[in-house]
Structure formats: structure tokens, C-alpha cells
PDB file of C-alpha atoms in Angstrom:
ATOM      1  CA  UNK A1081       0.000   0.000   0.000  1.00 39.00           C
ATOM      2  CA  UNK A1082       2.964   2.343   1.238  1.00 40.00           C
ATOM      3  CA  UNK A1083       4.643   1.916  -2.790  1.00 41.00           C
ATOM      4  CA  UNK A1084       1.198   2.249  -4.309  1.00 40.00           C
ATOM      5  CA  UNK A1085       0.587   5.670  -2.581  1.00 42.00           C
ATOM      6  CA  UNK A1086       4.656   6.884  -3.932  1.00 41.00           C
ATOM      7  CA  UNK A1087       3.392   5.988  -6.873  1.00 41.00           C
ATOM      8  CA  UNK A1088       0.036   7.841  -6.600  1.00 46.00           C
ATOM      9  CA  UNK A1089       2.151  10.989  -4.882  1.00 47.00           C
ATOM     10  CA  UNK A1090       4.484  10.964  -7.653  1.00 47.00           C
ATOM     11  CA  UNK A1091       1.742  10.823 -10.485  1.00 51.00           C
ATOM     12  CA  UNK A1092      -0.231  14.047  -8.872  1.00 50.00           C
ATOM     13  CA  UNK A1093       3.265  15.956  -8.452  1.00 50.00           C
ATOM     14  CA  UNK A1094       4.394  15.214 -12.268  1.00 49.00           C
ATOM     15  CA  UNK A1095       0.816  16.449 -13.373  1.00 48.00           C
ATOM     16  CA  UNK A1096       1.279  19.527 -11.221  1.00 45.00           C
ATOM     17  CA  UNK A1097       4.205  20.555 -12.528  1.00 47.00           C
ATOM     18  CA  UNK A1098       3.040  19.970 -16.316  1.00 46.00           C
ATOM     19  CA  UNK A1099       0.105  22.222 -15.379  1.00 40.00           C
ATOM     20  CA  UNK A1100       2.337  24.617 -13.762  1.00 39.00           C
ATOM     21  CA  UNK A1101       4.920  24.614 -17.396  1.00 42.00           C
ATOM     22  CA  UNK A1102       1.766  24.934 -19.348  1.00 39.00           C
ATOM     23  CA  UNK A1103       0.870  28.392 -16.977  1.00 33.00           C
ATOM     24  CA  UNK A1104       3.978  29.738 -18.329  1.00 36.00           C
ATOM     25  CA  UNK A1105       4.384  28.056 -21.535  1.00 42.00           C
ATOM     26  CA  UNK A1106       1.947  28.536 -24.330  1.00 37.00           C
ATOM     27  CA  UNK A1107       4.543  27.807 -27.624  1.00 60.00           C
ATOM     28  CA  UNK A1108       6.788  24.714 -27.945  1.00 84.00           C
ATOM     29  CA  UNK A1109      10.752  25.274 -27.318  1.00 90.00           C
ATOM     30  CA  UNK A1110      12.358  27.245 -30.570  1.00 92.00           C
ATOM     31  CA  UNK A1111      15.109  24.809 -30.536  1.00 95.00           C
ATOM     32  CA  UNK A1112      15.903  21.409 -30.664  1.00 96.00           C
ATOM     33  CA  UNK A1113      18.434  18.855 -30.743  1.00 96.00           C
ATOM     34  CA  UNK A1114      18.159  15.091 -31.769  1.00 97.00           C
ATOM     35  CA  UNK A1115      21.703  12.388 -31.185  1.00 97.00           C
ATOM     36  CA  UNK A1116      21.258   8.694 -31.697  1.00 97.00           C
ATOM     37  CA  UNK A1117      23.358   6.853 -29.596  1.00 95.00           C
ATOM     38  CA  UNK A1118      23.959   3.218 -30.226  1.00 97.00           C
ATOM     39  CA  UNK A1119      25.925   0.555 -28.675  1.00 97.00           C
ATOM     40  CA  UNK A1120      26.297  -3.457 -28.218  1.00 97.00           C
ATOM     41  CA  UNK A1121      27.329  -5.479 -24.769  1.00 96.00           C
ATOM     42  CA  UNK A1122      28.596  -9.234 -25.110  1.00 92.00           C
ATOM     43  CA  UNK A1123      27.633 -10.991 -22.152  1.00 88.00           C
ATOM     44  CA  UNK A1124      29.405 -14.175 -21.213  1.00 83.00           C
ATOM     45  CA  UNK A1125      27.928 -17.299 -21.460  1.00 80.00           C
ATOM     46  CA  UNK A1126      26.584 -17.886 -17.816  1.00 80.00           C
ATOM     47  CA  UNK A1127      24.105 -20.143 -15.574  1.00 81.00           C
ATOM     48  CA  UNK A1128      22.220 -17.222 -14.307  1.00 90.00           C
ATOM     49  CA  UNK A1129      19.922 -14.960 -16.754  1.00 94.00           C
ATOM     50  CA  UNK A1130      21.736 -11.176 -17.600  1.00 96.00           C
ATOM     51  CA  UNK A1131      20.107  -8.556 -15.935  1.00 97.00           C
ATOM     52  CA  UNK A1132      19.144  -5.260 -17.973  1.00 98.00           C
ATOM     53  CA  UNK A1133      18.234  -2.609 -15.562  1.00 98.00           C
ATOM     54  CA  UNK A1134      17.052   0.962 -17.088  1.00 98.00           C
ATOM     55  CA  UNK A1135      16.234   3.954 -15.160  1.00 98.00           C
ATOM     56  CA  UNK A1136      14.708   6.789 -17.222  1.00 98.00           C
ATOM     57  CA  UNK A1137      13.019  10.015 -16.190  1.00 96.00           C
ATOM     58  CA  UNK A1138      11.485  11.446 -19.009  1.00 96.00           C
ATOM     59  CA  UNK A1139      10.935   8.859 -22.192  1.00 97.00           C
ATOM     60  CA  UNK A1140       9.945   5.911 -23.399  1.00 98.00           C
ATOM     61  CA  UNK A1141      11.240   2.270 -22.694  1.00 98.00           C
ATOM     62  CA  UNK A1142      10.751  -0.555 -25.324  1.00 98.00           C
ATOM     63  CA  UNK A1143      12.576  -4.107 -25.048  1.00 98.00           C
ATOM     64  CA  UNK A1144      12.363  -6.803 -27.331  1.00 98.00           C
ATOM     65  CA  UNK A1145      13.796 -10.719 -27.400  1.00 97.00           C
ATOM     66  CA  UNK A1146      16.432 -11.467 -30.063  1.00 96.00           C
ATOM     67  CA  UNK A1147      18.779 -14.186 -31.126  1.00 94.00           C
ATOM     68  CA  UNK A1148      21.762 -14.193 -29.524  1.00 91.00           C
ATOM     69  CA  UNK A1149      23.739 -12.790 -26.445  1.00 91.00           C
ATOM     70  CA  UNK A1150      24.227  -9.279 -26.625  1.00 94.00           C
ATOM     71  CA  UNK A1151      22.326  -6.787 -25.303  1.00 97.00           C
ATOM     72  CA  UNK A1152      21.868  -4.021 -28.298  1.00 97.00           C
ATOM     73  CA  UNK A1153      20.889  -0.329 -27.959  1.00 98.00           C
ATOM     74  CA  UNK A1154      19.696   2.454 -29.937  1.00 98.00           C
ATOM     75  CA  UNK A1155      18.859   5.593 -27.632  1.00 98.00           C
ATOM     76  CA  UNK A1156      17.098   8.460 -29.407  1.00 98.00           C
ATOM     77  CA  UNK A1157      17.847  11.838 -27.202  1.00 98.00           C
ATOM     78  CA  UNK A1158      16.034  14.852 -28.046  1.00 97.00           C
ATOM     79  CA  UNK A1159      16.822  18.643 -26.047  1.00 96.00           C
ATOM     80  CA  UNK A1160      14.897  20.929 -26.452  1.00 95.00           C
ATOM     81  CA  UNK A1161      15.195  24.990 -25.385  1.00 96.00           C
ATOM     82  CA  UNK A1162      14.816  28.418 -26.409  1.00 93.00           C
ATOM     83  CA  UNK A1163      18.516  29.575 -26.841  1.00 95.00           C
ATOM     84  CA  UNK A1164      21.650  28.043 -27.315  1.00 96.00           C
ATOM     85  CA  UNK A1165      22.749  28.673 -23.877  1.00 96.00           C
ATOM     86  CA  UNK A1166      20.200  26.706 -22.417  1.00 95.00           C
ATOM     87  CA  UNK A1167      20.579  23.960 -25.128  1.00 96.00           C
ATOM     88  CA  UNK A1168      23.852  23.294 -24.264  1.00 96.00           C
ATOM     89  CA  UNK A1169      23.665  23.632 -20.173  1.00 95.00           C
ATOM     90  CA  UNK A1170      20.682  20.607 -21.210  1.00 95.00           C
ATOM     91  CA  UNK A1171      23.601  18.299 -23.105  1.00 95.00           C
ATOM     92  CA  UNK A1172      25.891  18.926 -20.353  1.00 95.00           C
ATOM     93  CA  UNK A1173      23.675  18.003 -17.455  1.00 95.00           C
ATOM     94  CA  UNK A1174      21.781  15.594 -18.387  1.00 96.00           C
ATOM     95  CA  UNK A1175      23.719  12.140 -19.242  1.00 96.00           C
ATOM     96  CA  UNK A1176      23.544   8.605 -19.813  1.00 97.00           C
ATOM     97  CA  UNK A1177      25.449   6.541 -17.480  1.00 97.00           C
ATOM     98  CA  UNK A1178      26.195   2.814 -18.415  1.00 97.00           C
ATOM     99  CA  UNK A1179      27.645   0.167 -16.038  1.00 95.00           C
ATOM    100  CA  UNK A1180      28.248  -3.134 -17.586  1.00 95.00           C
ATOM    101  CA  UNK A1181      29.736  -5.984 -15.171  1.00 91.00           C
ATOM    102  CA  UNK A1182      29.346  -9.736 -14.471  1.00 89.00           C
ATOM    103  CA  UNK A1183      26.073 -10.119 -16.553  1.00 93.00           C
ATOM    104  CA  UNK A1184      24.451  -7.048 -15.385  1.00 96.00           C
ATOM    105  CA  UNK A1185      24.207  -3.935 -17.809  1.00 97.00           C
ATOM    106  CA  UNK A1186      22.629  -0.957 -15.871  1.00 98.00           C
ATOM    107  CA  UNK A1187      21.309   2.471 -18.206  1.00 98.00           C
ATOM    108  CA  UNK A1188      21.308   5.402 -15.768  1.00 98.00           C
ATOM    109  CA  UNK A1189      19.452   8.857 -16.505  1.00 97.00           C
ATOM    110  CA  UNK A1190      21.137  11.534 -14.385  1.00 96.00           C
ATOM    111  CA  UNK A1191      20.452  14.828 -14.234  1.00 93.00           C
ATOM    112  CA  UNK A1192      19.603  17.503 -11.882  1.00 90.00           C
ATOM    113  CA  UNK A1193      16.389  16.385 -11.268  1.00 83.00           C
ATOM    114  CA  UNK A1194      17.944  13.340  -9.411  1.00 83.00           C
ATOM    115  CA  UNK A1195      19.431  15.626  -6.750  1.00 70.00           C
ATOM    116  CA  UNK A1196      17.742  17.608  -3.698  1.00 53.00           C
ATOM    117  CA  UNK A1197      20.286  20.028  -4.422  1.00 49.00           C
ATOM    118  CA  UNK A1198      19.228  20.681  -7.876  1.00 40.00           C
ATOM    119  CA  UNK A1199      15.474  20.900  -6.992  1.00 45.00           C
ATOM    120  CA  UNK A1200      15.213  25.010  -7.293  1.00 41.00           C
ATOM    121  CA  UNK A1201      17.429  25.118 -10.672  1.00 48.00           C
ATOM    122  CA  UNK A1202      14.865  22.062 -11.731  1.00 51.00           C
ATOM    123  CA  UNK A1203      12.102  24.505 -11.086  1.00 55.00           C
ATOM    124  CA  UNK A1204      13.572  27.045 -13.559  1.00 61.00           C
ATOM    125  CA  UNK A1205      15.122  25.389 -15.802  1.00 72.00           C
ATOM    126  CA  UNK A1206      14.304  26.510 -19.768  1.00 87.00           C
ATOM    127  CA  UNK A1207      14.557  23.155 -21.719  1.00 92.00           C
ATOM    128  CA  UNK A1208      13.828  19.726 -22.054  1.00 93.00           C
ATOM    129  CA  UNK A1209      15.751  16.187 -22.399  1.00 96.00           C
ATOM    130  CA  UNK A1210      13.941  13.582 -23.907  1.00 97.00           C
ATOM    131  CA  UNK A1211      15.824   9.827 -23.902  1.00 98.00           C
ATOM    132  CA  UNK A1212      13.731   7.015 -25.458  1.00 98.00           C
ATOM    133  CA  UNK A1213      15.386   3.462 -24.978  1.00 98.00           C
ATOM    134  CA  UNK A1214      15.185   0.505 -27.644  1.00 98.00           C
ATOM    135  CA  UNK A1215      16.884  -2.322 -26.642  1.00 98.00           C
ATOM    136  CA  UNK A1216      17.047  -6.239 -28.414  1.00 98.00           C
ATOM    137  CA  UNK A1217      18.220  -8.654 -25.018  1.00 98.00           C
ATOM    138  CA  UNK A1218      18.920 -11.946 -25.148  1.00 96.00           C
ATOM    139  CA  UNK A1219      15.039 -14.015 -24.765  1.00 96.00           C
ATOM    140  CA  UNK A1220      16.107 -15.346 -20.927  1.00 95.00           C
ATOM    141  CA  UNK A1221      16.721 -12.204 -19.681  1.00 97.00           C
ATOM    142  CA  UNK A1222      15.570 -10.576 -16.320  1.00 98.00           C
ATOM    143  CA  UNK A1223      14.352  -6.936 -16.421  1.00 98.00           C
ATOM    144  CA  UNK A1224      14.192  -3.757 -14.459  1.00 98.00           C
ATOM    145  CA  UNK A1225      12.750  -1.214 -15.862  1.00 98.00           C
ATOM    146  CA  UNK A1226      11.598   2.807 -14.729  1.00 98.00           C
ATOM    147  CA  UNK A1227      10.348   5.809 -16.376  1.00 98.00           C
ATOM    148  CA  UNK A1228       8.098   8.538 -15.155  1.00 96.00           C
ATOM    149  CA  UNK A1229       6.484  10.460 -17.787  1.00 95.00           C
ATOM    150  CA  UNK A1230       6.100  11.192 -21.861  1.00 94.00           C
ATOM    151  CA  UNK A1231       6.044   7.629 -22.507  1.00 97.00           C
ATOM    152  CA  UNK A1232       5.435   3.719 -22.329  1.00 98.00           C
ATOM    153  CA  UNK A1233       7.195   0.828 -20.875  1.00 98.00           C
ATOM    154  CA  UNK A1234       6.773  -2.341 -23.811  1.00 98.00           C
ATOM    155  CA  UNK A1235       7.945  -5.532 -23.602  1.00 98.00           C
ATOM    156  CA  UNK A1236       8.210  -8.166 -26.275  1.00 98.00           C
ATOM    157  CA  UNK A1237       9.077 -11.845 -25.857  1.00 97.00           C
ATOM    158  CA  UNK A1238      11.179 -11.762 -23.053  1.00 97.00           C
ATOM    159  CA  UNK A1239      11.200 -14.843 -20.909  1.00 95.00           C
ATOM    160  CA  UNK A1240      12.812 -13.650 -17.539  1.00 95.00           C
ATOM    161  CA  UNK A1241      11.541 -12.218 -14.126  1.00 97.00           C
ATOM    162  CA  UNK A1242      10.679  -8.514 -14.778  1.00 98.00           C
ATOM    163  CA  UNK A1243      10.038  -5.564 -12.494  1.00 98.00           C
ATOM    164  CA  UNK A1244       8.335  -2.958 -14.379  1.00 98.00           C
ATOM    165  CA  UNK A1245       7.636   1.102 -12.885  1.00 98.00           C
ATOM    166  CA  UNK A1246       6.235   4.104 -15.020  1.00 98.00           C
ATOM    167  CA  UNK A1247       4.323   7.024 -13.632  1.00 97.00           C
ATOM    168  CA  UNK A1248       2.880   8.842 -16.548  1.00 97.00           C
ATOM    169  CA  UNK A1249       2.178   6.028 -19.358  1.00 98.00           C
ATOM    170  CA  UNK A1250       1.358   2.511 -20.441  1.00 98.00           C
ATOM    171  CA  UNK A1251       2.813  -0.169 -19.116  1.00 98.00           C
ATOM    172  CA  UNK A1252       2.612  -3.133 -21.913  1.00 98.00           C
ATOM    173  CA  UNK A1253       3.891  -6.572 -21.788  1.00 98.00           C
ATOM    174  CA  UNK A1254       2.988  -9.105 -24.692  1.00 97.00           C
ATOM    175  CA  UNK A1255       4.315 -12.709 -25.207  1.00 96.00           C
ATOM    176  CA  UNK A1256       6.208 -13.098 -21.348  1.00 96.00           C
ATOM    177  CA  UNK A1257       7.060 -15.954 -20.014  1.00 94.00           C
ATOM    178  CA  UNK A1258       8.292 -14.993 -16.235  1.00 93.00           C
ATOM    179  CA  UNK A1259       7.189 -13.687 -13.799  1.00 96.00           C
ATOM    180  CA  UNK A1260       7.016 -10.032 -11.637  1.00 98.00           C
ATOM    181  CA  UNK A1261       4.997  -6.975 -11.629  1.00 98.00           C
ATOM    182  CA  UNK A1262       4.328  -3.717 -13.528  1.00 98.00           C
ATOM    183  CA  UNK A1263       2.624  -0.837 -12.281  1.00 98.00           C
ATOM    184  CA  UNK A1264       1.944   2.721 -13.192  1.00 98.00           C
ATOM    185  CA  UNK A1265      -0.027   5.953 -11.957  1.00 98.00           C
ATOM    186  CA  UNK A1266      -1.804   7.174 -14.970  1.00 98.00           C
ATOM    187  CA  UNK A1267      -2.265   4.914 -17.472  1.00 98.00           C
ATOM    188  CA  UNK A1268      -3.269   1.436 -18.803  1.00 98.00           C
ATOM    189  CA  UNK A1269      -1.471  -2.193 -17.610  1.00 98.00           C
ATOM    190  CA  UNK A1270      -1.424  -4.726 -19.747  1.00 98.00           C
ATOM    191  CA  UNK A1271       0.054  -8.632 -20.207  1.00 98.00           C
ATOM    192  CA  UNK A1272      -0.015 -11.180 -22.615  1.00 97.00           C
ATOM    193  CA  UNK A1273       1.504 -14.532 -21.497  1.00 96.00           C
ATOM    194  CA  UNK A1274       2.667 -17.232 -23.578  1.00 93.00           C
ATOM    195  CA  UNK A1275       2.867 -19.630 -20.699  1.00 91.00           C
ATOM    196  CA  UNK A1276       1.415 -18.982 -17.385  1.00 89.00           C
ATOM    197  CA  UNK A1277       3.206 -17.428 -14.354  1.00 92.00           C
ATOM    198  CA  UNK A1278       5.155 -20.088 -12.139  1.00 91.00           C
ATOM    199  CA  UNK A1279       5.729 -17.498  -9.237  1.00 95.00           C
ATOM    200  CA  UNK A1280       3.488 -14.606  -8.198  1.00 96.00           C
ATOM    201  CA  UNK A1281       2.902 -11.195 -10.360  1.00 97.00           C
ATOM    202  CA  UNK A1282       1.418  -7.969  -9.732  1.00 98.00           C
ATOM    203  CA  UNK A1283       0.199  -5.444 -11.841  1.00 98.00           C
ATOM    204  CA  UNK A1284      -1.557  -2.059 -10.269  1.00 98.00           C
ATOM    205  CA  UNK A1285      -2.387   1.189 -11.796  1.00 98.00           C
ATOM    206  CA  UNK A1286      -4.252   3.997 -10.390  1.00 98.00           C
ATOM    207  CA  UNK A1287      -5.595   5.965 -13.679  1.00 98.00           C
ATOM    208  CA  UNK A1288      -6.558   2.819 -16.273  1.00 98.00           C
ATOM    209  CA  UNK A1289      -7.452  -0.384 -17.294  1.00 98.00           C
ATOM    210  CA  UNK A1290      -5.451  -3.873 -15.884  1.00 98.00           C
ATOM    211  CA  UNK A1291      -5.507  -6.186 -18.537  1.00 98.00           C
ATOM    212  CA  UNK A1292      -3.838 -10.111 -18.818  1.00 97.00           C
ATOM    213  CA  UNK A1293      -3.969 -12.593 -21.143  1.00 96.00           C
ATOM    214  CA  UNK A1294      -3.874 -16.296 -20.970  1.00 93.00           C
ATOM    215  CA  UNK A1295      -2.845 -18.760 -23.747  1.00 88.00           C
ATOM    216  CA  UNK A1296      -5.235 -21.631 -24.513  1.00 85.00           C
ATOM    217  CA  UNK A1297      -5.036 -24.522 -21.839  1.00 87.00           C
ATOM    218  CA  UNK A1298      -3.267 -22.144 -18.812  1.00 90.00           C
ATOM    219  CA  UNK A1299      -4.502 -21.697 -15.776  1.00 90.00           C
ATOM    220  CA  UNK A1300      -3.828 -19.372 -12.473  1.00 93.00           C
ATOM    221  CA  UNK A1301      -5.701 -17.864  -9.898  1.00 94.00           C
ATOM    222  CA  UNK A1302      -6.735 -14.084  -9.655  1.00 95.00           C
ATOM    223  CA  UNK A1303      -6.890 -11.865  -6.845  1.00 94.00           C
ATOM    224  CA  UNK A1304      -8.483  -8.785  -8.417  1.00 94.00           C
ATOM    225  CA  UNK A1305      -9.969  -5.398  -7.286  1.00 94.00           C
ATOM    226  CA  UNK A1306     -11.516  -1.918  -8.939  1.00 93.00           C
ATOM    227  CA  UNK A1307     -13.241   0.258  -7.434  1.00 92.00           C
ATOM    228  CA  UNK A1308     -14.556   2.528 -10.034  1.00 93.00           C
ATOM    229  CA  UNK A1309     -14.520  -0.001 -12.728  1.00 92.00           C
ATOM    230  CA  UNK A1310     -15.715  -3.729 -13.273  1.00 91.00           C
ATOM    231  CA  UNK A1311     -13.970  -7.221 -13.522  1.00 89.00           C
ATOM    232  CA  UNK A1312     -14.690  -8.872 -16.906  1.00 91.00           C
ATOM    233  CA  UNK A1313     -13.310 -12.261 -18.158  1.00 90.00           C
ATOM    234  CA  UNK A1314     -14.191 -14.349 -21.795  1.00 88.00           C
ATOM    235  CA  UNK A1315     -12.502 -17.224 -20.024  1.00 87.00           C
ATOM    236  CA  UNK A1316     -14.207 -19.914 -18.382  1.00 82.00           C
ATOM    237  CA  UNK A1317     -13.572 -19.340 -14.545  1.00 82.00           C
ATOM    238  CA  UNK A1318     -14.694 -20.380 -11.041  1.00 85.00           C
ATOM    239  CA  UNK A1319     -15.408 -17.717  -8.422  1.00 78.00           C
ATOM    240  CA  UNK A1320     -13.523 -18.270  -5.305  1.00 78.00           C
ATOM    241  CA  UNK A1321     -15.446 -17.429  -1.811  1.00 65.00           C
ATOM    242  CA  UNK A1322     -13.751 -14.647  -0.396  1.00 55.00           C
ATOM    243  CA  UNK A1323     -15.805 -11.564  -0.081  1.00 47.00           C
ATOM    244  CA  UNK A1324     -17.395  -9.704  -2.999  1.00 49.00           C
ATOM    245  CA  UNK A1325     -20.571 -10.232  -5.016  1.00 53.00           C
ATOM    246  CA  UNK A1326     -20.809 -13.253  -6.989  1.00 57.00           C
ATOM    247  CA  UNK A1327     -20.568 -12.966 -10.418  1.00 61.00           C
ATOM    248  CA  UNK A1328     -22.881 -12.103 -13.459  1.00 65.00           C
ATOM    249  CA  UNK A1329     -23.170 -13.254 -16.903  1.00 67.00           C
ATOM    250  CA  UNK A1330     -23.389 -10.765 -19.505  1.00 68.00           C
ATOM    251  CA  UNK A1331     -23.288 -10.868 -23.492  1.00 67.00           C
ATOM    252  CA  UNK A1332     -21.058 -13.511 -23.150  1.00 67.00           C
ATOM    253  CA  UNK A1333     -18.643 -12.828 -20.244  1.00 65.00           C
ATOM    254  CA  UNK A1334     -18.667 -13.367 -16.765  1.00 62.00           C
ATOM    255  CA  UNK A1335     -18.632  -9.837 -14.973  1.00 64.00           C
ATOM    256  CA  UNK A1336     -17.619  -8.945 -11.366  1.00 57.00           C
ATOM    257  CA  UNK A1337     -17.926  -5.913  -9.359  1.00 56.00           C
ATOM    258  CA  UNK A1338     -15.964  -5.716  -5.822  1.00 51.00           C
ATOM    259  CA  UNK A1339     -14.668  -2.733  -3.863  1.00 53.00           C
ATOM    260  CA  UNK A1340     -12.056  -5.506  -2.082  1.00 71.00           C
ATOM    261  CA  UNK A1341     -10.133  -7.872  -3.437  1.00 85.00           C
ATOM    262  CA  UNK A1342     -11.966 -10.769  -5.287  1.00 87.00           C
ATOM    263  CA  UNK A1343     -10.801 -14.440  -5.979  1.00 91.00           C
ATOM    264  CA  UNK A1344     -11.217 -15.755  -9.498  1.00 90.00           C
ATOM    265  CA  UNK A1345      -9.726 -18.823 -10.863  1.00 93.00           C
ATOM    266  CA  UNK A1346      -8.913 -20.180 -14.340  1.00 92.00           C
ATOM    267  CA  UNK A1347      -8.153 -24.000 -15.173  1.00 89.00           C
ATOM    268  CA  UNK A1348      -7.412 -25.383 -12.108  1.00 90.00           C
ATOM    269  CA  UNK A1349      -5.547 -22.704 -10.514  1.00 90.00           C
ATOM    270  CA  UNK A1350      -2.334 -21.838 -10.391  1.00 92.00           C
ATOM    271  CA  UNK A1351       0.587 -18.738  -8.899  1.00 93.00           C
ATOM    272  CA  UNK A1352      -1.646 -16.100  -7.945  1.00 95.00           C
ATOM    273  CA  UNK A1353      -1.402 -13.025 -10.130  1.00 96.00           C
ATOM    274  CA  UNK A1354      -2.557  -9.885  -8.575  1.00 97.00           C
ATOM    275  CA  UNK A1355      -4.228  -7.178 -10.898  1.00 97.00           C
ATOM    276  CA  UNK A1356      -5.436  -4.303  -8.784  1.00 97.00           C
ATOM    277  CA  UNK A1357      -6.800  -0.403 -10.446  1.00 96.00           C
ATOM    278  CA  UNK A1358      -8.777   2.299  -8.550  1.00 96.00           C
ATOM    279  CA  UNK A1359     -10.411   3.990 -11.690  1.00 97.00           C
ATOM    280  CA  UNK A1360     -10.610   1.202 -14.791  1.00 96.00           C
ATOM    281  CA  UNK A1361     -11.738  -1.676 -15.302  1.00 96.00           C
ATOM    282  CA  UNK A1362     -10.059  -5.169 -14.977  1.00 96.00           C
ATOM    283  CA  UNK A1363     -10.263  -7.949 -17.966  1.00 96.00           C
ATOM    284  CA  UNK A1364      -8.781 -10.999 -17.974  1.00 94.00           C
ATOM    285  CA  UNK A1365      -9.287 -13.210 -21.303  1.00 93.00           C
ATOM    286  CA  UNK A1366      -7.881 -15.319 -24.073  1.00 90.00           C
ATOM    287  CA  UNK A1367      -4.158 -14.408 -25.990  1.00 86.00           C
ATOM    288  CA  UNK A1368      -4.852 -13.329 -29.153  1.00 77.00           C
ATOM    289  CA  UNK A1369      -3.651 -14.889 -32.214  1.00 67.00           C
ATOM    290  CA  UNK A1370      -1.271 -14.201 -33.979  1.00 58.00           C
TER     291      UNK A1370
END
């Protein structure tokens, strides 16, 4: 509850201070600045998964599964400001700092917005740095991954235990096959497995939809809650006692409503996945095909 409020804290804050830039703001920045950086890590063979942690502040995250053992990246950076001074005080303080060692390659956003020191010049600051990550890892590969605002987390076909954090913006995992959670403030979660959890997951948002998908013949058990939203599934299910009304059948799907946490099962059961939202609505239904 204590990390769902941060997140809920940090959502309100980030919205506040857009408001507050769009007070003083009324015409996009009069100059901008686009690099494409792009680089490769070989990863020794190894009994243990690689670990790919990124930790972005203001961008998009997208990870895919590909052939081999390397760990590619192509980072689009955009600044953006109204003179050249303040263009080039943006390249010089904010930076990309990459740590590769033992299996582990960690991508770093710093900038003065990661230091209490830097909070006032934050405040005033004339320009914007945009860094959007796409990154090819190895399929067995774990994942932590953070952004807070202007734009998604996505995930494709990795295999590997996965930690997932955005503030402002999707959160979208399709074809997993591990397990962990994914959260956000404002915006939708969704998860597409290709074979069903063998540990735990989570997935929470506060502003949006929590969606997951199950592949024909999987099964797991649900521990589910909305409160200004309903719980919807096209999969055949079994209610599990446990508070809550029982559930409905409408056009075709089974519908719940619950201001606590509900139990719903598919199959026969299985690691519990946890799918919780305060304003959306929860589905949980068939993969779709490709």
C-alpha cells in the first residue's frame, strides 16, 4: 500500500508541474536537438539470466527478445530549449550513465532532477531532455525497468523475471514468459503470457485499465480489485469465496464488481497473479492470435 501511494504521490506531483509549465508556456521550445546513440554489450555465457536494468526520467522504454547474447541499444535523445545557452547547459547536465559488469548492464538517466540540491534550478530550468530506450536482449533475460512520464514501458518476448515502474504512461507486456509486476499511476497495464506465471505477479495502476492474457489450456488464480470499474473475463472461470458479489453473466462474459479484493480462478488454478486499479476496469481473457 505504502509503494502504491509513492506511486500515486508521484503521479499528482508530475501532473502539477506539467500544469504549472503549461501556466507559463503557451509555444513549444524554438530549438531542438536530436543524437542517436547506439551501442552493443557481449555478455558471457553464464548459468544465471543477464540482468538489464534501465532507469529513465522522461521517455519511453521498449525491449524486445532477439537471437543471440548481446544486449543491443539504440537511444534516441532529443533537447529541447529556447537559446543556445540553455541547449547546451541541457547536453551537459543531463547524461547517460552505463555500467556493464558480471552479466548485469545498468542504463542510468542523471540529471539535476535526481538531486535535492538541484530541486530550485529544476524549477527554472528553460529546456527539455527527452531519452527514449530501444533495446534487443537476449530471450532469458531478467528486467528492471523505470520511467516517469512522456512515454510507455513495452515488452516483447522476453522470458525472464521482470520488475516494471512508469508514472505517466502505459505499461505493456505481450508474449512473457516470467514472472514479476508492472505498475503505473496514470495509465493502462497490460500482459499477454505465452505460458502462465510459475511465481506470483502484480500489476496495479491507479488511472486505467489492468488487462492479462492467458494462452489456450493455462490456468492461475486471480486476486483482483476496482473500485470505479468492473472485472470482466471471456474465459471460463470459477469464483472463489472470499468476499465480494458473486458474479454475473453478460453478453457472453462473466462480470464482477468488488470494492475488495476478489478471488477468481482459471483451469485449475495456479501462482496467484494480482491485478489491482482504482479507476478502470479489470479484464482478464484469451491471448490473441497471432
Amino acid at each position: 500500500m505504502k509503494r502504491l501511494w509513492f506511486f500515486l504521490l508521484l503521479g499528482l506531483l508530475a501532473a502539477a508541474r506539467a500544469m504549472a509549465h503549461d501556466t507559463y508556456r503557451h509555444d513549444p521550445y524554438k530549438l531542438e536537438k536530436k543524437d542517436t546513440v547506439e551501442r552493443v554489450f557481449h555478455l558471457a555465457p553464464a548459468a544465471q539470466p543477464p540482468v538489464v536494468k534501465v532507469d529513465n526520467v522522461i521517455g519511453s522504454i521498449a525491449v524486445s527478445a532477439a537471437p543471440g547474447a548481446q544486449v543491443r541499444l539504440a537511444l534516441k535523445k532529443t533537447l529541447r530549449a529556447d537559446t543556445p545557452e540553455w541547449l547546451a547547459r541541457a547536453e551537459k547536465e543531463v547524461r547517460l550513465d552505463v555500467s556493464e559488469k558480471d552479466g548485469l548492464v545498468e542504463l542510468y538517466v542523471d540529471g539535476p532532477f535526481r538531486h535535492r540540491e538541484g530541486r530550485h534550478d529544476e524549477e527554472n530550468r528553460e529546456y527539455d531532455a527527452v531519452y527514449d530506450f530501444e533495446l534487443q536482449v537476449p530471450e532469458r533475460c531478467d528486467l528492471v525497468l523505470k520511467t516517469v512520464t512522456n512515454g510507455d514501458v513495452r515488452v516483447r518476448g522476453v522470458t525472464g523475471s521482470f520488475t516494471v515502474r512508469n508514472v505517466n504512461g502505459r505499461v505493456d507486456l505481450e508474449g512473457i514468459a516470467g514472472s514479476g509486476s508492472g505498475q503505473t499511476v496514470n495509465g493502462g497495464v497490460r500482459a499477454s503470457f505465452r505460458s502462465a506465471p510459475g511465481e506470483p505477479c502484480s500489476f496495479k495502476t491507479v488511472n486505467g485499465d489492468v488487462e492479462v492474457r492467458l494462452a489456450p489450456g493455462q490456468a492461475a488464480d486471480f486476486k483482483v480489485k476496482t473500485f470505479n470499474g468492473g472485472v470482466y473475463s471471456d474465459l471460463p472461470v470459477s469464483y472463489v469465496p472470499g468476499g465480494g458479489e458473486k458474479p454475473r453473466h453478460e453478453k457472453g462474459r462473466f462480470v464482477y464488481r468488488s470494492h475488495g479484493f476478489q478471488g477468481v480462478r482459471v483451469g485449475k488454478g495456479g501462482a496467484e497473479i494480482t491485478l489491482d486499479t482504482l479507476n478502470g476496469d479489470i479484464v482478464i481473457a484469451a491471448a490473441k492470435s497471432n
